[in-house]
């Protein structure tokens, strides 16, 4: 069935991240009608997070006033390993989840059909459907956020692997003597190239030198009003832009580690395109442009001949658009 004539049906797309849960309420033809987001209460555990998500779904249904019978379903992208039947999150280290029945619980709390998949897989599907991956047979979608995720499209199809666990690129080892990751491995890419890693790198330096704070030549304290709990990547990039030595060092390391991971992917998959999404992808001048420059200096020249590295033109909507696509595909509303 084509997408035509779906204006009277509606879908809710959800992207569950380590910091926020993002929602879009859309017509089934992809027209977005409403955005919303809520904080991800990781420390409260899975029941609280799923309860928050269900409450927001129900709130969106009421606010838009279309009636549950007109809603085809909800799609949700979850970090970590999602089982092959798309019911449970088997393991999500950033959420501290193990064996969580996302589909069953949300269907119970909302009365709507719910479909789940890995968040980065859905970002790739969103790009394939409506974004920078349209018409591209071989590409990798890399989500640079709280963690690092990946969705890999080969010959126009999502690469899933035998247990639906392919493309966990954030957990490839780039330093076997490195820091321990939430997955229990050591030296994972996301421990060095994610937003969490950038913040941790700065906080670690400031913690080591806390007794010499008055001697540290940094404007980071000023930018976060002397409250380091307010420190985020945007503040770090701003400090680096102003020439702060701590921030500049941290960002330069971030550039190198991000480039290393991308170069590894280029060696392994030889893609036609790499699409960068997630919160860090918005930092074009501070991070993304230097990363691309580094990749093109260090990656194998033969693999660069037809390679394009670009930022998602869906912005932060890639995951939620993929979630909408998931519902339409599962319900056979789309070819």
Coordinates of C-alpha atoms in Angstrom, one line a residue:
X1 CA 0.0 0.0 0.0
X2 CA 1.3 3.5 -0.8
X3 CA 1.6 6.5 1.5
X4 CA -1.2 8.3 -0.5
X5 CA -4.5 8.7 1.3
X6 CA -3.0 8.4 4.8
X7 CA -3.8 11.9 5.9
X8 CA -6.6 10.7 8.1
X9 CA -4.4 8.2 10.0
X10 CA -1.8 9.1 12.6
X11 CA 1.4 7.7 14.0
X12 CA 3.5 8.6 17.1
X13 CA 7.2 8.3 16.7
X14 CA 9.5 8.1 19.8
X15 CA 13.2 8.3 20.2
X16 CA 14.4 7.1 23.7
X17 CA 17.7 8.7 24.5
X18 CA 19.9 8.7 27.5
X19 CA 19.1 12.3 28.3
X20 CA 15.7 13.0 26.7
X21 CA 12.8 11.1 25.2
X22 CA 11.6 12.8 22.0
X23 CA 8.2 12.5 20.5
X24 CA 6.6 13.4 17.2
X25 CA 2.9 13.2 16.5
X26 CA 2.4 12.9 12.7
X27 CA 0.1 12.0 9.9
X28 CA 0.8 8.6 8.4
X29 CA 2.1 10.3 5.3
X30 CA 5.0 11.7 7.3
X31 CA 3.7 15.2 8.0
X32 CA 4.7 16.1 11.5
X33 CA 2.0 17.9 13.5
X34 CA 3.6 18.2 17.0
X35 CA 6.9 17.8 18.7
X36 CA 7.5 17.1 22.4
X37 CA 10.1 15.8 24.7
X38 CA 10.6 14.7 28.3
X39 CA 13.7 14.1 30.4
X40 CA 14.8 10.4 30.7
X41 CA 14.8 9.6 34.4
X42 CA 17.5 7.0 34.1
X43 CA 18.1 6.8 37.9
X44 CA 14.4 5.9 38.5
X45 CA 14.6 2.7 36.4
X46 CA 12.6 1.2 33.6
X47 CA 9.1 1.3 35.2
X48 CA 9.3 5.0 35.7
X49 CA 10.7 5.8 32.3
X50 CA 8.0 3.6 30.6
X51 CA 5.3 5.2 32.7
X52 CA 6.6 8.7 31.7
X53 CA 6.5 7.6 28.0
X54 CA 3.0 6.2 28.3
X55 CA 1.7 9.3 30.0
X56 CA 3.1 11.5 27.2
X57 CA 1.6 9.2 24.5
X58 CA -1.8 9.5 26.2
X59 CA -1.3 13.3 26.5
X60 CA -0.5 13.6 22.8
X61 CA -3.6 11.6 21.9
X62 CA -5.8 13.8 24.0
X63 CA -4.2 17.1 22.8
X64 CA -4.6 16.2 19.2
X65 CA -8.2 14.9 19.6
X66 CA -8.2 12.4 16.7
X67 CA -9.3 9.4 18.7
X68 CA -7.4 6.2 19.3
X69 CA -9.1 4.4 16.5
X70 CA -7.3 6.7 14.0
X71 CA -3.9 6.1 15.4
X72 CA -2.1 3.3 13.5
X73 CA 0.5 2.8 16.3
X74 CA 3.5 4.0 18.1
X75 CA 7.1 3.3 17.1
X76 CA 9.9 3.6 19.5
X77 CA 13.7 3.5 19.1
X78 CA 15.5 2.2 22.1
X79 CA 19.3 2.2 22.8
X80 CA 21.0 -1.2 23.2
X81 CA 20.2 -4.7 22.1
X82 CA 16.6 -5.3 21.0
X83 CA 15.4 -8.9 20.6
X84 CA 14.6 -10.4 17.3
X85 CA 10.9 -10.3 17.9
X86 CA 11.0 -6.5 18.6
X87 CA 9.4 -6.8 22.1
X88 CA 12.2 -6.4 24.6
X89 CA 15.3 -4.4 25.3
X90 CA 17.7 -7.2 26.2
X91 CA 20.5 -4.9 27.4
X92 CA 20.9 -1.1 27.3
X93 CA 24.0 -0.1 29.4
X94 CA 23.3 3.7 29.2
X95 CA 19.8 3.1 30.7
X96 CA 20.9 0.3 33.0
X97 CA 18.2 -1.9 31.5
X98 CA 18.2 -5.7 31.3
X99 CA 15.3 -7.7 29.7
X100 CA 12.7 -4.9 29.7
X101 CA 9.4 -5.7 27.8
X102 CA 8.9 -2.2 26.3
X103 CA 6.3 -3.3 23.8
X104 CA 4.1 -5.2 26.3
X105 CA 4.2 -2.5 29.0
X106 CA 3.5 0.4 26.7
X107 CA 0.6 -1.4 25.0
X108 CA -0.8 -2.2 28.4
X109 CA -0.6 1.5 29.5
X110 CA -1.8 3.1 26.2
X111 CA -4.0 0.6 24.5
X112 CA -2.2 1.3 21.2
X113 CA 0.0 -1.0 19.0
X114 CA 3.6 -0.5 19.8
X115 CA 6.7 -1.5 17.7
X116 CA 10.3 -1.2 18.8
X117 CA 13.7 -1.4 17.3
X118 CA 17.2 -0.2 18.1
X119 CA 17.4 3.6 18.0
X120 CA 20.3 3.8 15.6
X121 CA 18.6 1.3 13.2
X122 CA 15.6 3.6 13.2
X123 CA 17.7 6.6 12.5
X124 CA 19.1 4.8 9.5
X125 CA 15.6 3.9 8.3
X126 CA 14.5 7.5 8.8
X127 CA 17.4 8.6 6.6
X128 CA 16.6 5.9 4.0
X129 CA 13.0 6.9 3.9
X130 CA 13.1 10.7 4.1
X131 CA 16.7 11.9 4.7
X132 CA 20.2 11.9 3.3
X133 CA 20.0 8.2 2.6
X134 CA 17.3 8.4 0.0
X135 CA 18.5 6.7 -3.2
X136 CA 21.8 5.5 -1.5
X137 CA 22.4 1.8 -1.5
X138 CA 25.3 1.6 0.9
X139 CA 25.5 4.0 3.8
X140 CA 26.2 4.1 7.6
X141 CA 24.2 6.3 9.9
X142 CA 26.3 7.2 13.0
X143 CA 24.4 8.7 16.0
X144 CA 26.7 10.8 18.1
X145 CA 24.9 11.5 21.3
X146 CA 25.0 10.4 25.0
X147 CA 26.4 7.2 23.5
X148 CA 27.3 6.2 20.0
X149 CA 25.1 4.1 17.8
X150 CA 25.0 2.9 14.2
X151 CA 22.6 1.8 11.5
X152 CA 24.2 0.2 8.5
X153 CA 22.5 -0.1 5.1
X154 CA 23.9 -2.5 2.6
X155 CA 22.4 -2.9 -0.9
X156 CA 19.4 -0.8 0.3
X157 CA 18.6 -3.1 3.3
X158 CA 19.3 -2.6 6.9
X159 CA 22.1 -4.9 8.2
X160 CA 20.7 -6.7 11.2
X161 CA 22.9 -9.7 11.8
X162 CA 21.9 -13.2 13.0
X163 CA 20.6 -12.0 16.4
X164 CA 19.4 -8.5 15.3
X165 CA 22.5 -7.1 17.1
X166 CA 24.6 -5.9 14.2
X167 CA 26.0 -2.3 14.0
X168 CA 26.7 -1.8 17.8
X169 CA 29.5 0.3 16.5
X170 CA 29.8 2.3 19.7
X171 CA 31.2 -0.8 21.4
X172 CA 34.0 -1.5 19.0
X173 CA 37.3 -1.4 20.9
X174 CA 39.6 1.5 20.1
X175 CA 41.8 1.1 23.2
X176 CA 42.0 -2.3 24.8
X177 CA 43.7 -0.8 27.8
X178 CA 41.0 1.9 28.1
X179 CA 38.3 2.8 30.4
X180 CA 35.5 0.3 31.2
X181 CA 32.3 0.8 29.4
X182 CA 28.8 0.2 30.7
X183 CA 28.7 -2.9 28.5
X184 CA 31.5 -4.3 30.7
X185 CA 34.1 -4.2 27.9
X186 CA 37.1 -1.8 27.9
X187 CA 38.0 1.0 25.6
X188 CA 34.7 1.2 23.6
X189 CA 34.4 3.9 21.1
X190 CA 31.6 5.6 22.9
X191 CA 33.8 5.9 26.0
X192 CA 35.9 8.3 23.9
X193 CA 33.8 9.8 21.1
X194 CA 30.3 10.4 22.7
X195 CA 28.9 13.5 24.3
X196 CA 29.2 11.8 27.7
X197 CA 32.9 11.2 27.0
X198 CA 33.6 14.8 26.2
X199 CA 32.0 16.0 29.4
X200 CA 33.7 13.3 31.4
X201 CA 37.1 14.3 29.9
X202 CA 36.8 17.9 31.1
X203 CA 35.4 16.9 34.5
X204 CA 38.1 14.4 35.0
X205 CA 40.8 17.0 34.4
X206 CA 39.1 19.5 36.7
X207 CA 38.7 16.9 39.4
X208 CA 42.4 15.8 39.2
X209 CA 43.4 19.5 39.6
X210 CA 40.7 20.6 42.0
X211 CA 43.2 21.6 44.7
X212 CA 44.8 24.0 42.2
X213 CA 41.5 25.5 40.9
X214 CA 42.6 29.1 41.4
X215 CA 45.6 28.4 39.2
X216 CA 43.6 26.7 36.4
X217 CA 43.4 29.1 33.5
X218 CA 39.9 28.1 32.4
X219 CA 36.7 30.0 31.7
X220 CA 34.7 26.8 32.1
X221 CA 33.8 27.7 35.7
X222 CA 32.5 31.1 34.6
X223 CA 30.4 29.6 31.7
X224 CA 28.7 27.1 34.0
X225 CA 28.3 29.7 36.9
X226 CA 30.7 27.7 39.1
X227 CA 28.3 24.8 39.0
X228 CA 29.9 21.9 37.1
X229 CA 26.7 19.9 37.2
X230 CA 25.5 22.4 34.4
X231 CA 28.5 21.5 32.2
X232 CA 27.4 20.3 28.8
X233 CA 29.0 19.9 25.3
X234 CA 27.7 23.3 24.1
X235 CA 29.5 25.1 27.0
X236 CA 32.7 23.1 26.3
X237 CA 32.6 24.0 22.6
X238 CA 32.0 27.7 23.5
X239 CA 35.0 27.6 25.9
X240 CA 37.1 26.0 23.2
X241 CA 36.0 28.7 20.7
X242 CA 37.2 31.3 23.2
X243 CA 40.6 29.7 23.5
X244 CA 40.2 27.9 26.8
X245 CA 43.2 25.4 27.0
X246 CA 41.3 22.7 28.8
X247 CA 38.3 22.8 26.5
X248 CA 40.5 23.0 23.4
X249 CA 42.5 19.9 24.5
X250 CA 39.3 18.0 25.3
X251 CA 37.7 18.9 21.9
X252 CA 40.9 18.0 20.0
X253 CA 40.9 14.6 21.6
X254 CA 37.2 14.2 20.7
X255 CA 38.0 15.0 17.1
X256 CA 40.7 12.4 17.0
X257 CA 38.6 9.7 18.6
X258 CA 35.6 10.4 16.5
X259 CA 37.7 10.2 13.4
X260 CA 39.3 6.9 14.4
X261 CA 35.9 5.2 14.7
X262 CA 34.8 6.5 11.4
X263 CA 38.0 5.4 9.7
X264 CA 37.5 1.9 11.1
X265 CA 34.0 1.8 9.6
X266 CA 35.4 2.9 6.3
X267 CA 38.0 0.1 6.3
X268 CA 35.3 -2.5 7.1
X269 CA 32.3 -1.4 5.1
X270 CA 33.6 0.8 2.3
X271 CA 30.3 2.9 2.3
X272 CA 29.2 5.4 -0.3
X273 CA 28.0 7.7 2.4
X274 CA 28.3 8.3 6.2
X275 CA 25.5 10.2 7.7
X276 CA 26.2 11.8 11.1
X277 CA 23.2 12.5 13.4
X278 CA 22.6 13.0 17.1
X279 CA 23.3 16.0 19.3
X280 CA 27.0 16.3 18.6
X281 CA 26.4 16.4 14.8
X282 CA 25.1 20.0 15.2
X283 CA 28.6 21.2 16.2
X284 CA 29.8 21.7 12.7
X285 CA 32.6 24.2 13.1
X286 CA 33.8 22.9 16.5
X287 CA 33.7 19.1 15.8
X288 CA 32.2 17.8 12.6
X289 CA 34.2 19.7 10.0
X290 CA 37.6 18.9 11.7
X291 CA 36.5 15.3 12.0
X292 CA 35.8 15.1 8.3
X293 CA 39.1 16.8 7.5
X294 CA 40.9 14.3 9.7
X295 CA 39.1 11.3 8.1
X296 CA 40.0 12.4 4.6
X297 CA 43.6 12.8 5.6
X298 CA 44.0 9.4 7.3
X299 CA 41.5 7.0 5.7
X300 CA 42.5 4.8 2.7
X301 CA 42.4 6.8 -0.4
X302 CA 40.8 4.1 -2.5
X303 CA 37.8 4.1 -0.1
X304 CA 37.5 7.9 -0.3
X305 CA 36.9 8.1 -4.0
X306 CA 33.1 7.9 -3.8
X307 CA 32.7 8.6 -0.1
X308 CA 30.6 11.5 1.2
X309 CA 30.4 12.3 4.9
X310 CA 27.4 14.5 5.7
X311 CA 25.3 15.6 8.6
X312 CA 21.7 14.4 8.7
X313 CA 19.3 16.8 7.0
X314 CA 16.6 15.5 9.3
X315 CA 18.4 17.1 12.3
X316 CA 17.1 15.4 15.5
X317 CA 14.2 13.9 13.6
X318 CA 16.0 10.9 12.0
X319 CA 15.1 8.5 14.9
X320 CA 11.5 9.6 15.2
X321 CA 11.0 9.5 11.4
X322 CA 12.4 6.0 11.4
X323 CA 10.0 5.1 14.2
X324 CA 7.1 6.3 12.1
X325 CA 8.4 4.3 9.1
X326 CA 8.7 1.2 11.4
X327 CA 5.0 1.4 12.2
X328 CA 3.9 2.0 8.6
X329 CA 6.0 -0.9 7.4
X330 CA 4.8 -3.3 10.1
X331 CA 1.2 -2.3 9.4
X332 CA 1.7 -2.7 5.7
X333 CA 0.8 0.9 5.0
X334 CA 4.0 1.5 3.0
X335 CA 5.9 -0.5 0.3

